[in-house]
mmCIF file of C-alpha atoms in Angstrom:
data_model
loop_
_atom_site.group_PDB
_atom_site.id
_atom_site.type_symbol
_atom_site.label_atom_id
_atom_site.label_comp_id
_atom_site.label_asym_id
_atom_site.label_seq_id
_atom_site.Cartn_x
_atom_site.Cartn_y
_atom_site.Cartn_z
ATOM 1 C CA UNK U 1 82.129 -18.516 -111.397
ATOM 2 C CA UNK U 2 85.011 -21.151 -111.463
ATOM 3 C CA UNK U 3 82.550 -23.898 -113.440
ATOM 4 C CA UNK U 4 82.000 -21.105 -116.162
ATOM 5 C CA UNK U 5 85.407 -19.768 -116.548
ATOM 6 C CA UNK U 6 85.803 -23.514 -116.995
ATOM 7 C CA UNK U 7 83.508 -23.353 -119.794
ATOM 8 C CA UNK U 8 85.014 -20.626 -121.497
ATOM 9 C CA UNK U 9 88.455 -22.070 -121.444
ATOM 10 C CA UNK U 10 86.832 -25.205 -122.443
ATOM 11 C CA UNK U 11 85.359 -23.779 -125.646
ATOM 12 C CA UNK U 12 87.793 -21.688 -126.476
ATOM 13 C CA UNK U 13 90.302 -24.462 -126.634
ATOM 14 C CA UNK U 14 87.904 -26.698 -128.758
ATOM 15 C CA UNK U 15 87.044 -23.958 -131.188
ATOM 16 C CA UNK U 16 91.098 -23.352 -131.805
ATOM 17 C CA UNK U 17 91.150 -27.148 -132.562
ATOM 18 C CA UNK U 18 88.825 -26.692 -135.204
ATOM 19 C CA UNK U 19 89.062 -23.133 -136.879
ATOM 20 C CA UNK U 20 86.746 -23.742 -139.821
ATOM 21 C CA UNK U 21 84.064 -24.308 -136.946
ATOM 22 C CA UNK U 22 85.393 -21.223 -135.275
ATOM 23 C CA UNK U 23 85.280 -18.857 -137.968
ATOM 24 C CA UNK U 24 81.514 -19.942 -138.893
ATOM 25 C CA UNK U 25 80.766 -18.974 -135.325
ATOM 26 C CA UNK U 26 82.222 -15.680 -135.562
ATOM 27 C CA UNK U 27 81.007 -14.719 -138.926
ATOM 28 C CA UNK U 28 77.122 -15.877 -137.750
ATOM 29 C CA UNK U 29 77.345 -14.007 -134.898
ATOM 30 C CA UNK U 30 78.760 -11.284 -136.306
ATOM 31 C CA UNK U 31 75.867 -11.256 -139.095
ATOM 32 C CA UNK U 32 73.246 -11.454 -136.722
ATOM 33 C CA UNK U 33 74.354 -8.486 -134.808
ATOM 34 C CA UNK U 34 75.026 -6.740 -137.279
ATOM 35 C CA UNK U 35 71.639 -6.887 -139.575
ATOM 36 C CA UNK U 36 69.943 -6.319 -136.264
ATOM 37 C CA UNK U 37 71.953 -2.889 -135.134
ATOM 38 C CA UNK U 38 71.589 -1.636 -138.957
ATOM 39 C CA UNK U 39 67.526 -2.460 -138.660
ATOM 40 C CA UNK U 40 67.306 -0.268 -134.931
ATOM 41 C CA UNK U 41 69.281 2.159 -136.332
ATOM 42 C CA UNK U 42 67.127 2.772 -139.288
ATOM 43 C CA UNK U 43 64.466 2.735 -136.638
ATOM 44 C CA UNK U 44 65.646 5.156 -134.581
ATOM 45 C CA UNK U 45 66.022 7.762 -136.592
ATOM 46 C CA UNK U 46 63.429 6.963 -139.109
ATOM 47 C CA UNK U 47 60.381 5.925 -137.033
ATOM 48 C CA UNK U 48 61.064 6.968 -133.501
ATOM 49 C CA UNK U 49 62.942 9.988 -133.924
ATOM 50 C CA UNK U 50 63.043 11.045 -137.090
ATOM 51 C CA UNK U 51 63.157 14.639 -136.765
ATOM 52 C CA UNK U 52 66.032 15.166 -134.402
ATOM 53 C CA UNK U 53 66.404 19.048 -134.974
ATOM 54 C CA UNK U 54 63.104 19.925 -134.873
ATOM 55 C CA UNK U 55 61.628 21.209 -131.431
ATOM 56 C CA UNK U 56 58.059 19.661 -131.112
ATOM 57 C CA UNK U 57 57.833 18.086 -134.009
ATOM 58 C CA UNK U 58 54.679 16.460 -132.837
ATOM 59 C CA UNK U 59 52.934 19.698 -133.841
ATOM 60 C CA UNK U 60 53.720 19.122 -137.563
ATOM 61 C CA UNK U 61 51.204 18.339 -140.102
ATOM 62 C CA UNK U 62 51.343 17.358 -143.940
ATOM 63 C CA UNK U 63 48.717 19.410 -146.225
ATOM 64 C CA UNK U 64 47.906 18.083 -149.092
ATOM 65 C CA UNK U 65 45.047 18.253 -151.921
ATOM 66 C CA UNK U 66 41.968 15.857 -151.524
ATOM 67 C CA UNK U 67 40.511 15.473 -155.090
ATOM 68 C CA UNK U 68 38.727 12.605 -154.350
ATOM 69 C CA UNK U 69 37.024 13.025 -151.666
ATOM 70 C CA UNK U 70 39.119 11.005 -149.310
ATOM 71 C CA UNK U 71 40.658 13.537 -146.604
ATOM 72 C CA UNK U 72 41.953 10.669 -144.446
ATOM 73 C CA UNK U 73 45.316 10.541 -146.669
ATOM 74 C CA UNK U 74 45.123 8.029 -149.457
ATOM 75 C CA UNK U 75 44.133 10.179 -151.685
ATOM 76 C CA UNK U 76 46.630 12.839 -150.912
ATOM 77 C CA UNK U 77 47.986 15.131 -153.852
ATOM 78 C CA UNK U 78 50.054 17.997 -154.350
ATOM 79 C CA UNK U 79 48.703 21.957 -153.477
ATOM 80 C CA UNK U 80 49.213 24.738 -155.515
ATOM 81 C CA UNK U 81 51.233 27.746 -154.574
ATOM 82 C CA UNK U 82 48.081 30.457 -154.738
ATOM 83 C CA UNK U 83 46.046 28.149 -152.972
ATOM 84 C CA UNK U 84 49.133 27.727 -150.284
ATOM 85 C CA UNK U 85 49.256 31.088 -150.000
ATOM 86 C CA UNK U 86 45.307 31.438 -149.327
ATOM 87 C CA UNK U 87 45.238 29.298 -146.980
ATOM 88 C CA UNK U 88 47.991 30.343 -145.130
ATOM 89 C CA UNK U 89 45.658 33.807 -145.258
ATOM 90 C CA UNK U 90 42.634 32.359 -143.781
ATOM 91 C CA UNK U 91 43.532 29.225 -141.316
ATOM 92 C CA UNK U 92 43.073 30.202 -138.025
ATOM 93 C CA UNK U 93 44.398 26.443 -136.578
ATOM 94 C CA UNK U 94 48.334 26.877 -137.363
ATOM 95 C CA UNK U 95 50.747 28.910 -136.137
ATOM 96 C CA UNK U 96 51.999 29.133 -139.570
ATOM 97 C CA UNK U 97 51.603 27.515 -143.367
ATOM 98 C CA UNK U 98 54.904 26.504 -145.321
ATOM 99 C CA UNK U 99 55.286 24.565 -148.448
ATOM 100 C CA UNK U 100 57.727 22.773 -150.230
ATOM 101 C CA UNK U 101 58.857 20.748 -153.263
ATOM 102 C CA UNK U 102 61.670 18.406 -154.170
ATOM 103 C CA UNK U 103 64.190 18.112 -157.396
ATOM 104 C CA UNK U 104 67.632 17.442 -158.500
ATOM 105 C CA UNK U 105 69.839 20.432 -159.451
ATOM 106 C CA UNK U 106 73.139 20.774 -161.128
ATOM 107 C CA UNK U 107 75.546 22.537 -158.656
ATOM 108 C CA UNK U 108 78.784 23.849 -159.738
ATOM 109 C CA UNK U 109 81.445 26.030 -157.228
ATOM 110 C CA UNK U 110 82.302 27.540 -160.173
ATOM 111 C CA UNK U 111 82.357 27.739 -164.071
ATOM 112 C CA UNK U 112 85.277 25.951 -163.922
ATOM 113 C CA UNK U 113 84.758 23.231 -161.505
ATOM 114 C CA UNK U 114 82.478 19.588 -162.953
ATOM 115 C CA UNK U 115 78.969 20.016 -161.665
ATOM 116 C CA UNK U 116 77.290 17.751 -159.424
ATOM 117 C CA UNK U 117 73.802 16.736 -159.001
ATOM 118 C CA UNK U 118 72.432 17.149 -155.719
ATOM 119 C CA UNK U 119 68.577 16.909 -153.727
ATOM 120 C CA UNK U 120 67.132 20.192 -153.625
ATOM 121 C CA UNK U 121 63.927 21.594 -152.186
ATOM 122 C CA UNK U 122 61.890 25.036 -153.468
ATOM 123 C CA UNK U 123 60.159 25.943 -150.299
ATOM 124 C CA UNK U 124 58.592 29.030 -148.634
ATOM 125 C CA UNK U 125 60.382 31.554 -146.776
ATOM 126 C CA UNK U 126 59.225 30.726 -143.847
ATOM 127 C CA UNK U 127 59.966 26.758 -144.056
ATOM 128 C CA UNK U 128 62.673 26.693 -141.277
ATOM 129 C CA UNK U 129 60.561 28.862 -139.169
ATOM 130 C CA UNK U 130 58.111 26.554 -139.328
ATOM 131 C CA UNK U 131 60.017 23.917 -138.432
ATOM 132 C CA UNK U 132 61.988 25.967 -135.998
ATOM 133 C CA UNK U 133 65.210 25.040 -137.226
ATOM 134 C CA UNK U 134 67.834 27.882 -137.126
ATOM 135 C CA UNK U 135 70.958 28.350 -139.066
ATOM 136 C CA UNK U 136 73.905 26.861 -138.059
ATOM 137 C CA UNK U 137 76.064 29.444 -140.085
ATOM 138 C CA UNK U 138 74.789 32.926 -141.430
ATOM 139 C CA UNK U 139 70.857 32.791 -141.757
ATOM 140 C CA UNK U 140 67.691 30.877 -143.479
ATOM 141 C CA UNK U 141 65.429 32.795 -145.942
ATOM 142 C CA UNK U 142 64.049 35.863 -145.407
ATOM 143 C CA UNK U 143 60.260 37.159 -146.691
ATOM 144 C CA UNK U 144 61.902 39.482 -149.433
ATOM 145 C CA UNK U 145 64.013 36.146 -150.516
ATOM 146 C CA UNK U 146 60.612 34.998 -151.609
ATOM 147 C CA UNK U 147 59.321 38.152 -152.853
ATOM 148 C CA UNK U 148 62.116 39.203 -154.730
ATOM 149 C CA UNK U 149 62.713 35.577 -156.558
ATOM 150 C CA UNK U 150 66.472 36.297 -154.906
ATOM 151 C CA UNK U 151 68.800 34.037 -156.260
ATOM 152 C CA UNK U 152 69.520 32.899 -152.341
ATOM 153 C CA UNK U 153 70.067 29.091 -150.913
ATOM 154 C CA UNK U 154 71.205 27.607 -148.025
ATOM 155 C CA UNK U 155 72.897 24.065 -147.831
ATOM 156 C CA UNK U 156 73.474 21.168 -145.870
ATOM 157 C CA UNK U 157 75.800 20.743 -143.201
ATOM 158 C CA UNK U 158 76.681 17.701 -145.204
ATOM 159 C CA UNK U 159 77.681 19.313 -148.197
ATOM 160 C CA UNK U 160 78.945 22.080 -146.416
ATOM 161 C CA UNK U 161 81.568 19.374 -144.768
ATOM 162 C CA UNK U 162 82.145 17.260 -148.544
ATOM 163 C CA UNK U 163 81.993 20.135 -151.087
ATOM 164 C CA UNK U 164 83.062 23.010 -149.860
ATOM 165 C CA UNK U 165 85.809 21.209 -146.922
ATOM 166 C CA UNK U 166 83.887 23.212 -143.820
ATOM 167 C CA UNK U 167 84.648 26.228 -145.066
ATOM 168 C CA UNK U 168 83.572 28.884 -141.965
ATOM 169 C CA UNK U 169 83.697 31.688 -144.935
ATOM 170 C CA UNK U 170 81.036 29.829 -147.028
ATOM 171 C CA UNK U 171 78.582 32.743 -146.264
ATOM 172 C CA UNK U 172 78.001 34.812 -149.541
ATOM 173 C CA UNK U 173 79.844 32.709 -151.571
ATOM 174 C CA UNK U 174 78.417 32.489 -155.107
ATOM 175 C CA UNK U 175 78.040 29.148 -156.876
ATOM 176 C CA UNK U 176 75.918 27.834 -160.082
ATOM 177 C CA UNK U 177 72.511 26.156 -159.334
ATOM 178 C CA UNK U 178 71.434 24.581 -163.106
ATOM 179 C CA UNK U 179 74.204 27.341 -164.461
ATOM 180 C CA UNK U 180 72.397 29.809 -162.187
ATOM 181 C CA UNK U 181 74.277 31.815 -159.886
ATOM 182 C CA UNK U 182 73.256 31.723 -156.398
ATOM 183 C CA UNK U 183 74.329 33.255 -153.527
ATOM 184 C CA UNK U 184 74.758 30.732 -150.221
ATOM 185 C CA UNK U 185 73.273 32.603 -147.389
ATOM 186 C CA UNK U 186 73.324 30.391 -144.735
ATOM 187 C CA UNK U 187 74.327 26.667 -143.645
ATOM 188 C CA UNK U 188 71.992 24.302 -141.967
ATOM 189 C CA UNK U 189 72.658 22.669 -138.695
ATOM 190 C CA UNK U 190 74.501 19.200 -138.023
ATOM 191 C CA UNK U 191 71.804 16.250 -138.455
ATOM 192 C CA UNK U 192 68.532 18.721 -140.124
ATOM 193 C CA UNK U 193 68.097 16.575 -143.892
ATOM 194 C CA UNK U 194 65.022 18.383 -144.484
ATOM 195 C CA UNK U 195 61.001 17.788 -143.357
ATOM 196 C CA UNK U 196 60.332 14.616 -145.608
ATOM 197 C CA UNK U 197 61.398 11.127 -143.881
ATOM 198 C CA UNK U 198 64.327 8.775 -144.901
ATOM 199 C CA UNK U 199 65.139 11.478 -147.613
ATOM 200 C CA UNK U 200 68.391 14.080 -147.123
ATOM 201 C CA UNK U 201 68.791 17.056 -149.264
ATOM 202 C CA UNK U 202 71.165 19.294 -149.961
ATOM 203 C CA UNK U 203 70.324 22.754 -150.386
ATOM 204 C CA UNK U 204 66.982 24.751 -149.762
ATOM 205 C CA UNK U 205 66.120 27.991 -151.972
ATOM 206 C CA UNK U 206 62.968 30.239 -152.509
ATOM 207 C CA UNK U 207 60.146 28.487 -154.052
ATOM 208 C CA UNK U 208 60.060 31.428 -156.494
ATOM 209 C CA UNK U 209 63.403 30.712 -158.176
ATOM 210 C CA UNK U 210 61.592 27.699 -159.376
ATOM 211 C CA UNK U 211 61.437 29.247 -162.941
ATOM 212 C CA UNK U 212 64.662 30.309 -162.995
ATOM 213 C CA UNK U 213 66.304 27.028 -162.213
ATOM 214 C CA UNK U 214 63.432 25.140 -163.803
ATOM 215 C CA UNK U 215 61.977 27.297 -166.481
ATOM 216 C CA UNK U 216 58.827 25.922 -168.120
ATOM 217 C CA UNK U 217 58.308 22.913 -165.923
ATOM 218 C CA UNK U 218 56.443 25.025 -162.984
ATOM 219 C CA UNK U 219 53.921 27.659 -162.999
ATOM 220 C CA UNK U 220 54.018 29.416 -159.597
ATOM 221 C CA UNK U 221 51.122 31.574 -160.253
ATOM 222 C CA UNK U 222 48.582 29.166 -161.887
ATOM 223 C CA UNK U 223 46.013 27.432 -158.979
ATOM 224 C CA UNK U 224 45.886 24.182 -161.593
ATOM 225 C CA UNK U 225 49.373 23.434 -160.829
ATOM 226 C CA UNK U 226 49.443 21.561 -158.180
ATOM 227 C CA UNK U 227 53.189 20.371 -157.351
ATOM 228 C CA UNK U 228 54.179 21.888 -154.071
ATOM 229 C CA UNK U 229 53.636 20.080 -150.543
ATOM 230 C CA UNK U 230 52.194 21.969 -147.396
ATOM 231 C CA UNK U 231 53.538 22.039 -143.965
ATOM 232 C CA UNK U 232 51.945 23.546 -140.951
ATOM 233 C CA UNK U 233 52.584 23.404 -137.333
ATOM 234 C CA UNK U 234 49.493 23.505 -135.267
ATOM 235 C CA UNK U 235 48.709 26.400 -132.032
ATOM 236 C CA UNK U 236 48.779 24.239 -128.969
ATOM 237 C CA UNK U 237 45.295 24.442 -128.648
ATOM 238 C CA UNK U 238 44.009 23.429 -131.882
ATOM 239 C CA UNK U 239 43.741 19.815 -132.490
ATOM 240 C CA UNK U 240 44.168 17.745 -135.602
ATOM 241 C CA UNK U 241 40.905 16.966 -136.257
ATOM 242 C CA UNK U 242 40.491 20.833 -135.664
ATOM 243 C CA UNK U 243 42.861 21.688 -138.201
ATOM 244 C CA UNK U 244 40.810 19.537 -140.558
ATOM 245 C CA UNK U 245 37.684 20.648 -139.893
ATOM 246 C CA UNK U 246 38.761 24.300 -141.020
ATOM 247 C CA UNK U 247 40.965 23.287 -143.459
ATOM 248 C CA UNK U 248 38.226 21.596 -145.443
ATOM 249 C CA UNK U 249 35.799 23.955 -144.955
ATOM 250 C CA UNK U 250 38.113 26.467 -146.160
ATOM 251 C CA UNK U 251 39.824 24.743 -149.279
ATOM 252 C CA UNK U 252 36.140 24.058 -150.693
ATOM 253 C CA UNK U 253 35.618 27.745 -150.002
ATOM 254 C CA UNK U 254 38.762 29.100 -151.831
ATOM 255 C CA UNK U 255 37.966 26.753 -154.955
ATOM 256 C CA UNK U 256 34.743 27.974 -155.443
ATOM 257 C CA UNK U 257 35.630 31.325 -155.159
ATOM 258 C CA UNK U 258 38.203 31.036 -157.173
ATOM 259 C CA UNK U 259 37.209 28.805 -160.522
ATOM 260 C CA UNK U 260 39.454 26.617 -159.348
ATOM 261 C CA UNK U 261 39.567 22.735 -160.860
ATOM 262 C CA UNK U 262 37.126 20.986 -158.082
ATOM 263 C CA UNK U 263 38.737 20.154 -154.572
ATOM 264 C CA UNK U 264 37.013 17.951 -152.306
ATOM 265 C CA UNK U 265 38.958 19.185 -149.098
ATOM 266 C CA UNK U 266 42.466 19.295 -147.784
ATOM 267 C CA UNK U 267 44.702 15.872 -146.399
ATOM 268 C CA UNK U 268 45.892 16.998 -143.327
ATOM 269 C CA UNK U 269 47.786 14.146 -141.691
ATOM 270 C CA UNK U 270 50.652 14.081 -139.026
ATOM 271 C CA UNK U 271 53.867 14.770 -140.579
ATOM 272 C CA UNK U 272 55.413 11.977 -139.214
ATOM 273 C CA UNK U 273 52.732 9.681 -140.539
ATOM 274 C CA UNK U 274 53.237 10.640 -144.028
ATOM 275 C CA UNK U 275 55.149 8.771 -145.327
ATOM 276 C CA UNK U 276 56.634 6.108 -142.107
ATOM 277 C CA UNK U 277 52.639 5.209 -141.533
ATOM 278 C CA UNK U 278 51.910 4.018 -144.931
ATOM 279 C CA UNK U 279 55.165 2.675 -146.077
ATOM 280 C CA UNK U 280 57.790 2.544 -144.119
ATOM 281 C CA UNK U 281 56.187 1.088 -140.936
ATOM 282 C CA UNK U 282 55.375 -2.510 -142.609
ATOM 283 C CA UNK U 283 58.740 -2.233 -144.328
ATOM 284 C CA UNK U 284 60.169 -2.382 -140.798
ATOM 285 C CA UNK U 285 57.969 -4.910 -139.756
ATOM 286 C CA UNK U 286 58.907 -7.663 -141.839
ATOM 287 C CA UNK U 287 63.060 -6.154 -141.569
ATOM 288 C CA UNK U 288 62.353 -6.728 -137.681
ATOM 289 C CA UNK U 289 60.779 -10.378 -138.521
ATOM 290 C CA UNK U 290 63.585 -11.255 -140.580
ATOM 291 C CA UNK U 291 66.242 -9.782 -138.270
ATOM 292 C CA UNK U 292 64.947 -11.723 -135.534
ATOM 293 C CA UNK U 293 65.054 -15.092 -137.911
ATOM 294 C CA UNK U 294 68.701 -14.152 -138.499
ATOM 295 C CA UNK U 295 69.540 -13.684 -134.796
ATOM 296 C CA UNK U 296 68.126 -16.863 -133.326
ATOM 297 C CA UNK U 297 69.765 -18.857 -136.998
ATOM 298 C CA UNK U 298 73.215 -17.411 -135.211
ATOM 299 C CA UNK U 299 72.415 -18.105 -131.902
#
């Protein structure tokens, strides 16, 4: 112990002699820990946990269309609402079918206020059912909000905090949504930035407002519109290659039936996978690799 407090008294006092030296030593150290906590960080809550609100998010899946043939996910497209709403019908292997779809909105507090553009999602009633995320303040949708086309939404805790300065009254508070106004029903919990990976939105409403907010760019009711993306959450007992298995046998079913534009099957992939299997693992990869070079270049 003596010898290396020896040490560190001896470098100490030869870095102070020469403080160009010392701050290179502190800035590479300082580099090299710090690229490497940003990199675990990103990690964490991207690839190991990157639902952190979400009880058993392991059960999650990703439905999407198949119109190639290729149901193991590169293929993947979008579902249409009636189709959604079939399936969600028939399946047997999910405790229950959501959907949802992403775009930027104009949101104003008020006609008075400058508008701001913020990540939105149309999705199903029953999207934070699925997920089994609760409000943190007043309550999610309801099966009339969808239904009814109400002009409901429920926001972020995030925005909740920035735009409207944690207001605990925030429940029914009217606001315009593309010059729309909507009626905030409900606040999300602390941490919950939605079911798609490394993306945060803002606000969720009813898919059906979509041509309110968005008139002409979506048709709701017509099976060749495919823009929405499905979300299930499998029984216990029913396993993914289960889910698929009825899934496909069902979507060819329902297209048939229906007149619809061909559909080879339906992607059904872990929800997790989506989107950190295909892109966002190698991105990590080759941060780690270059993290690591960065680390031993300080050391």
């Amino acid at each position: 112990m003596d010898t290396l407090l020896q040490d560190i008294r001896f470098g100490l006092r030869t870095l102070l002699k020469h403080p160009r030296v010392m701050l290179l030593v502190v800035l590479s150290i300082g580099l090299g820990v710090g690229i490497n906590t940003t990199v675990f960080s990103w990690m964490e809550s991207v690839i190991l946990n990157p639902y952190p609100t979400i009880e058993n998010s392991e059960e999650l899946v990703a439905l999407n269309t198949a119109e190639t043939g290729d149901v193991s996910g590169g293929g993947a497209r979008p579902i249409a609402y009636p189709t959604y709403k079939d399936l969600r019908n028939s399946s047997r292997s999910f405790q229950d079918l959501a959907v949802h779809a992403s775009d930027r909105l104009n949101l104003r507090v008020d006609a008075n206020t400058t508008g701001e553009a913020v990540w939105s999602q149309f999705v199903s009633s029953n999207y934070f059912t699925v997920l089994h995320v609760p409000a943190a303040l007043g309550r999610t949708l309801l099966p009339e909000d969808e239904q009814q086309a109400a002009p409901v939404a429920v926001i972020s805790d995030s925005i909740w905090r920035t735009k409207f300065g944690a207001d605990p009254s925030i429940v029914s508070k009217r606001v315009l949504l593309n010059g729309q106004p909507v009626t905030i029903v409900g606040v999300a919990p602390p941490r919950f930035n939605g079911s798609i990976v490394g993306l945060a939105f803002d606000l969720w409403t009813p898919v059906t407002m979509s041509p309110v907010l968005l008139p002409g760019k979506n048709n709701i009711n017509s099976r060749g519109d495919r823009w929405m993306q499905g979300l299930g959450r499998l029984k216990s007992d029913v396993s993914l290659e289960q889910a698929r298995s009825e899934i496909l046998t069902l979507s060819q079913q329902l297209s048939q039936n229906d007149g619809e534009s061909p559909v080879q099957g339906i992607v059904v992939q872990r929800l997790r996978d989506q989107l950190a299997g295909r892109l966002l693992t190698p991105l990590f990869s080759v941060l780690l690799i270059i993290s690591g070079i960065v680390l031993l270049t300080a050391c």
